[in-house]
Short mmCIF file of C-alpha atoms and ligand atoms in Angstrom, two decimals:
data_model
loop_
_atom_site.label_atom_id
_atom_site.label_comp_id
_atom_site.label_asym_id
_atom_site.label_seq_id
_atom_site.Cartn_x
_atom_site.Cartn_y
_atom_site.Cartn_z
CA MET A 19 0.17 -0.71 0.04
CA LEU A 20 2.09 2.28 1.12
CA GLU A 21 6.09 2.14 0.91
CA VAL A 22 8.83 5.40 1.82
CA GLN A 23 12.43 4.80 1.57
CA LYS A 24 15.46 6.39 3.15
CA LEU A 25 12.81 9.30 2.32
CA THR A 26 14.80 12.35 4.05
CA ILE A 27 13.82 16.30 4.14
CA ARG A 28 16.47 19.15 4.24
CA THR A 29 15.75 23.22 4.06
CA LYS A 30 16.61 24.39 0.70
CA ASP A 31 18.30 28.04 2.23
CA ASN A 32 20.74 25.95 4.80
CA ASP A 33 20.55 22.17 3.39
CA ARG A 34 19.58 21.58 7.57
CA VAL A 35 18.49 18.27 8.18
CA LEU A 36 14.75 17.70 8.87
CA VAL A 37 13.44 14.51 8.38
CA ARG A 38 16.80 12.02 7.29
CA ASP A 39 17.01 7.95 6.03
CA SER A 40 13.10 7.76 7.00
CA SER A 41 12.17 3.82 5.89
CA PHE A 42 8.62 2.66 6.93
CA SER A 43 6.27 0.38 4.56
CA LEU A 44 2.50 -0.02 5.48
CA GLY A 45 -0.01 -2.94 4.45
CA ALA A 46 -3.45 -2.22 3.21
CA GLY A 47 -5.84 -3.14 6.61
CA GLU A 48 -3.15 -1.92 8.54
CA THR A 49 -2.23 1.20 11.13
CA LEU A 50 1.37 2.20 11.42
CA CYS A 51 1.83 4.76 14.42
CA LEU A 52 4.33 7.25 13.45
CA ILE A 53 5.78 8.33 17.38
CA GLY A 54 7.85 10.71 18.57
CA GLU A 55 8.67 14.18 20.46
CA SER A 56 7.98 17.44 19.15
CA GLY A 57 10.22 18.49 16.85
CA SER A 58 11.18 15.17 15.51
CA GLY A 59 9.57 15.18 12.17
CA LYS A 60 6.37 13.27 12.31
CA THR A 61 4.07 16.34 10.88
CA LEU A 62 6.53 16.62 8.18
CA THR A 63 6.57 13.53 7.26
CA GLY A 64 3.07 12.86 6.65
CA LYS A 65 3.02 16.50 4.79
CA ALA A 66 5.30 14.07 2.46
CA LEU A 67 3.69 12.10 2.23
CA LEU A 68 0.45 14.66 0.62
CA GLY A 69 2.61 16.93 -1.42
CA MET A 70 2.67 19.19 0.70
CA LEU A 71 5.96 20.13 1.88
CA PRO A 72 6.13 24.14 2.66
CA ALA A 73 7.80 25.43 0.02
CA GLY A 74 11.67 26.37 1.55
CA LEU A 75 12.07 22.58 1.71
CA ARG A 76 12.84 19.58 -0.50
CA MET A 77 12.55 16.51 -0.25
CA SER A 78 14.88 12.93 -1.39
CA GLY A 79 13.88 8.93 -1.17
CA GLU A 80 11.44 7.10 -2.71
CA LEU A 81 7.30 6.94 -1.94
CA SER A 82 5.51 4.69 -3.43
CA PHE A 83 2.14 4.07 -3.10
CA GLY A 84 -0.69 0.87 -4.70
CA GLY A 85 2.50 0.52 -6.54
CA ASP A 86 2.73 4.21 -8.17
CA ALA A 87 5.90 6.18 -7.80
CA MET A 88 4.47 9.48 -6.00
CA THR A 89 8.07 11.27 -6.47
CA ARG A 90 7.14 11.76 -9.65
CA TYR A 91 3.45 13.09 -9.49
CA GLY A 92 3.37 16.63 -10.58
CA LYS A 93 0.23 18.85 -9.20
CA ARG A 94 -2.29 17.16 -11.48
CA GLU A 95 -2.20 13.81 -9.65
CA TRP A 96 -1.67 14.82 -6.36
CA SER A 97 -4.92 16.83 -5.93
CA ARG A 98 -6.38 13.59 -7.66
CA VAL A 99 -4.70 11.54 -5.22
CA ARG A 100 -4.75 13.97 -1.96
CA GLY A 101 -8.23 14.10 0.12
CA ARG A 102 -9.55 11.62 -2.40
CA ARG A 103 -6.98 8.40 -1.70
CA ILE A 104 -5.55 9.49 1.26
CA GLY A 105 -7.81 11.05 3.87
CA VAL A 106 -5.92 13.63 6.21
CA ILE A 107 -7.15 14.59 9.94
CA TYR A 108 -5.27 17.04 11.23
CA GLN A 109 -5.35 18.02 16.06
CA HIS A 110 -7.33 21.49 14.71
CA PRO A 111 -9.86 21.27 12.53
CA GLU A 112 -11.04 24.85 12.56
CA GLN A 113 -7.94 25.08 10.80
CA ALA A 114 -8.58 23.15 8.10
CA LEU A 115 -12.57 23.47 8.04
CA HIS A 116 -14.15 26.60 6.16
CA PRO A 117 -15.35 29.16 9.12
CA ALA A 118 -17.93 30.72 7.51
CA ILE A 119 -19.86 27.85 5.08
CA PRO A 120 -21.45 25.27 6.58
CA ILE A 121 -20.71 21.87 7.35
CA GLY A 122 -23.30 20.42 4.96
CA ARG A 123 -21.43 22.64 2.15
CA GLN A 124 -18.50 21.75 2.76
CA LEU A 125 -19.25 18.15 2.68
CA SER A 126 -20.72 18.30 -0.62
CA ASP A 127 -18.43 20.78 -2.37
CA LEU A 128 -15.92 18.59 -1.78
CA LEU A 129 -17.68 15.24 -2.80
CA ARG A 130 -18.87 16.90 -6.07
CA SER A 131 -15.44 19.06 -6.97
CA HIS A 132 -13.68 14.94 -7.01
CA LEU A 133 -16.95 13.28 -8.59
CA PRO A 134 -19.83 14.28 -11.28
CA VAL A 135 -23.02 13.80 -8.73
CA THR A 136 -25.89 15.78 -8.59
CA ARG A 137 -26.58 18.52 -4.99
CA HIS A 138 -28.96 16.43 -3.91
CA ALA A 139 -27.12 12.81 -4.42
CA ALA A 140 -24.52 15.08 -2.57
CA GLU A 141 -26.18 15.67 0.07
CA VAL A 142 -27.53 12.64 0.87
CA SER A 143 -24.01 10.83 1.01
CA ALA A 144 -23.51 14.25 3.26
CA ARG A 145 -25.74 13.10 5.88
CA THR A 146 -24.87 9.75 5.68
CA MET A 147 -21.31 10.19 6.59
CA LEU A 148 -22.60 12.33 10.12
CA ASP A 149 -24.21 9.66 10.75
CA LYS A 150 -21.78 7.31 10.26
CA VAL A 151 -19.18 9.14 12.80
CA SER A 152 -22.40 9.57 14.99
CA LEU A 153 -22.78 13.15 14.55
CA LYS A 154 -26.91 13.43 15.57
CA ASP A 155 -29.41 15.03 14.67
CA ALA A 156 -28.15 15.36 10.88
CA ASP A 157 -30.78 18.68 9.75
CA ARG A 158 -28.88 20.94 12.36
CA MET A 159 -24.93 19.96 11.90
CA MET A 160 -25.99 20.50 8.17
CA LYS A 161 -26.49 24.04 8.47
CA SER A 162 -24.15 24.42 11.00
CA TYR A 163 -21.13 26.16 11.49
CA PRO A 164 -17.83 25.61 12.55
CA PHE A 165 -17.95 27.42 15.58
CA GLN A 166 -21.01 26.45 16.53
CA LEU A 167 -19.46 22.79 17.43
CA SER A 168 -17.57 21.09 20.20
CA GLY A 169 -13.61 20.51 19.65
CA GLY A 170 -14.89 16.82 19.54
CA MET A 171 -17.88 17.19 17.25
CA ASN A 172 -15.89 19.49 14.52
CA GLN A 173 -12.82 16.52 14.61
CA ARG A 174 -15.88 14.21 14.21
CA VAL A 175 -17.07 16.49 10.88
CA MET A 176 -12.40 16.73 9.83
CA ILE A 177 -13.46 12.47 10.18
CA ALA A 178 -16.42 12.40 8.06
CA MET A 179 -14.49 14.76 5.29
CA ALA A 180 -11.66 12.89 5.47
CA LEU A 181 -13.79 9.52 4.54
CA LEU A 182 -16.33 10.62 2.70
CA LEU A 183 -14.17 10.13 -1.00
CA GLN A 184 -13.21 6.52 0.70
CA PRO A 185 -9.77 6.57 0.39
CA GLU A 186 -7.33 3.87 0.55
CA LEU A 187 -5.06 5.93 3.44
CA LEU A 188 -5.68 7.82 6.36
CA ILE A 189 -3.08 9.95 7.80
CA ALA A 190 -4.54 11.19 10.86
CA ASP A 191 -1.87 14.29 12.63
CA GLU A 192 -2.56 14.48 16.55
CA PRO A 193 -5.69 14.72 15.35
CA THR A 194 -6.90 13.39 19.37
CA SER A 195 -4.67 16.23 21.09
CA ALA A 196 -6.13 18.55 21.54
CA LEU A 197 -9.02 16.71 22.87
CA ASP A 198 -10.30 16.71 26.85
CA VAL A 199 -9.59 12.84 27.85
CA THR A 200 -12.80 11.68 27.32
CA THR A 201 -13.42 12.72 24.11
CA GLN A 202 -9.73 11.98 22.63
CA SER A 203 -11.00 8.46 23.70
CA GLU A 204 -14.43 8.18 21.86
CA ILE A 205 -12.20 10.20 19.31
CA VAL A 206 -9.85 6.83 19.35
CA ALA A 207 -13.06 4.49 19.26
CA LEU A 208 -14.70 5.77 16.44
CA LEU A 209 -11.16 5.63 14.51
CA GLN A 210 -10.34 2.59 15.29
CA GLY A 211 -14.63 1.05 14.30
CA LEU A 212 -14.45 3.20 10.97
CA VAL A 213 -10.31 2.46 10.01
CA ALA A 214 -11.33 -1.87 10.37
CA GLU A 215 -15.28 -1.16 8.84
CA GLU A 216 -13.68 0.12 5.29
CA GLN A 217 -10.52 -1.64 5.78
CA LEU A 218 -7.99 1.60 5.99
CA SER A 219 -5.02 1.47 6.02
CA MET A 220 -4.03 4.99 8.51
CA LEU A 221 -0.91 6.53 9.76
CA PHE A 222 -1.14 7.59 13.23
CA ILE A 223 0.85 10.13 13.64
CA THR A 224 1.63 11.07 17.62
CA HIS A 225 3.43 11.13 20.45
CA ASP A 226 1.02 9.60 23.19
CA LEU A 227 3.27 5.53 23.24
CA LEU A 228 0.91 4.59 24.89
CA LEU A 229 -2.47 5.64 22.79
CA ALA A 230 0.35 3.71 19.76
CA GLY A 231 -0.09 0.74 21.69
CA GLU A 232 -3.98 0.21 21.60
CA LEU A 233 -4.60 1.48 17.66
CA ALA A 234 -1.36 0.06 15.80
CA ASP A 235 0.12 -2.43 14.28
CA THR A 236 3.86 -1.12 14.50
CA ILE A 237 5.12 1.58 15.45
CA ALA A 238 7.91 3.35 14.08
CA VAL A 239 9.92 5.96 16.70
CA MET A 240 11.09 8.78 15.89
CA LYS A 241 13.96 11.44 17.50
CA GLN A 242 15.34 14.60 15.64
CA GLY A 243 14.52 13.48 12.38
CA GLU A 244 15.44 10.25 12.21
CA ILE A 245 13.60 6.38 12.71
CA VAL A 246 15.43 5.39 15.98
CA GLU A 247 12.58 2.14 16.17
CA GLN A 248 10.55 0.35 14.75
CA GLY A 249 8.45 -3.57 14.97
CA THR A 250 4.78 -4.47 15.74
CA ALA A 251 3.41 -2.72 18.57
CA GLY A 252 3.68 -5.67 20.86
CA GLU A 253 7.56 -6.00 20.05
CA VAL A 254 8.60 -2.05 20.72
CA LEU A 255 5.63 -1.69 23.67
CA ARG A 256 6.75 -4.86 25.35
CA ARG A 257 10.86 -5.37 24.50
CA PRO A 258 11.27 -1.77 23.37
CA LYS A 259 15.09 -1.74 22.68
CA HIS A 260 16.12 2.26 21.66
CA ALA A 261 16.77 4.28 24.81
CA TYR A 262 14.26 6.97 23.95
CA THR A 263 11.54 4.51 23.63
CA LYS A 264 12.33 3.30 27.19
CA GLN A 265 12.29 6.81 28.07
CA LEU A 266 8.79 7.49 26.51
CA LEU A 267 7.22 4.47 28.18
CA ASN A 268 8.53 5.06 31.66
CA CYS A 269 7.62 9.22 31.18
CA ARG A 270 4.26 7.84 29.86
CA SER A 271 3.88 5.39 32.59
CA SER A 272 4.53 8.25 35.45
CA PHE A 273 2.50 10.56 33.30
CA ARG A 274 -0.28 8.45 34.53
CA PHE A 275 0.22 8.44 37.53
CA ALA A 276 0.33 11.49 38.41
CA PRO A 277 -3.50 12.88 38.84
CA GLU A 278 -4.06 10.39 40.84
CA GLU A 279 -1.30 10.83 43.08
CA GLY A 280 -2.06 14.67 42.97
CA ALA A 281 -5.95 13.98 44.30
CA HIS A 282 -4.33 12.50 47.39
CA LEU A 283 -3.00 15.11 48.24
CA TYR A 284 -5.06 16.92 48.15
CA VAL A 285 -7.88 14.97 50.03
CA GLY A 286 -5.13 14.06 53.05
CA ASN A 287 -4.70 18.26 52.88
CA GLN A 288 -8.01 18.47 53.11
N1 ATP B 21 8.50 24.93 6.77
C1 ATP B 21 9.18 24.99 7.90
N2 ATP B 21 11.25 24.69 7.35
C2 ATP B 21 12.08 25.13 8.64
N3 ATP B 21 11.94 24.03 8.98
C3 ATP B 21 11.16 23.95 9.25
C4 ATP B 21 9.32 23.66 9.25
N4 ATP B 21 8.53 22.99 8.72
C5 ATP B 21 9.44 22.12 10.13
N5 ATP B 21 10.40 22.25 10.68
C6 ATP B 21 11.30 21.83 11.54
O1 ATP B 21 11.30 20.51 11.22
C7 ATP B 21 11.34 20.06 12.49
C8 ATP B 21 10.54 18.79 12.14
O2 ATP B 21 9.38 18.90 12.10
P1 ATP B 21 8.12 18.59 12.34
O3 ATP B 21 6.46 20.02 12.81
O4 ATP B 21 7.55 17.22 11.26
O5 ATP B 21 8.06 18.55 13.95
P2 ATP B 21 6.62 17.38 14.36
O6 ATP B 21 7.26 15.96 14.58
O7 ATP B 21 5.42 17.17 13.99
O8 ATP B 21 6.50 18.03 16.13
P3 ATP B 21 4.94 18.57 17.08
O9 ATP B 21 4.91 17.22 17.95
O10 ATP B 21 5.46 19.29 17.53
O11 ATP B 21 3.94 18.19 16.09
C9 ATP B 21 11.39 20.67 13.46
O12 ATP B 21 12.39 21.68 13.55
C10 ATP B 21 10.65 22.12 12.76
O13 ATP B 21 11.17 23.41 13.86
MG1 MG B 22 3.44 17.59 14.25
#
């Protein structure tokens, strides 16, 4: 499905290497979690796979998607693939959704920009999709603007948009890190269900190793632009080899227990 070989991303002006010799692959229906500290190159890797690297950067290496060499894609090929065969979800849906167009219009316009369907048929598909991401009251949703919805609801709309054109691959860049913990697990469960139902491949970018453990078939750990460890989720989480992965695991478990300790302290002081 997706094969990335020796992906290297540099700045054009001073040749600073931001991602170095990154190689990984993703099979049909599989989820790969790309995990690492802030600034390690996760988002840039995702952008390279969408043909959306910022203008000041250049890349080398081989990217192949469904047997096609993406590295040879021109503007036209990218516009056929991006959004259509590869869906994308970002951390902040409000940056991707148009603030002044109702949700229903945004969904049906997206569909009509790729497929020769009538406005009515596009609206029917939009409603079906809103239903799939468990946004109740489709009539109200279709007419709503993003600012009228909560963060979790907007993230559901983003997921609906990403899946509307039935892509084969979904790139999700920290889609839950701006949400509160309860909404976060609802969105993760929703994604998990949809990915299984549609047999999608997913590249899930996160800095949360435990979340990666819930979702991933395979995990690749990035540090300072390089993949330092990768393997099945079980291997990486149970028998981490790299010191950085071990450190990530330790951080995550102490973070997890901290609120409970804090709660005890508070009760003790009363
Ligand atoms: N347009 C750009 N020009 C120059 N450097 C950039 C550009 N975009 C990103 N970088 C640099 O590339 C590195 C990797 O950035 P990237 O956004 O991929 O990190 P990340 O792993 O997604 O981090 P986070 O977890 O904070 O989202 C960072 O050092 C960043 O400053
Ligand atoms: Mg990022």
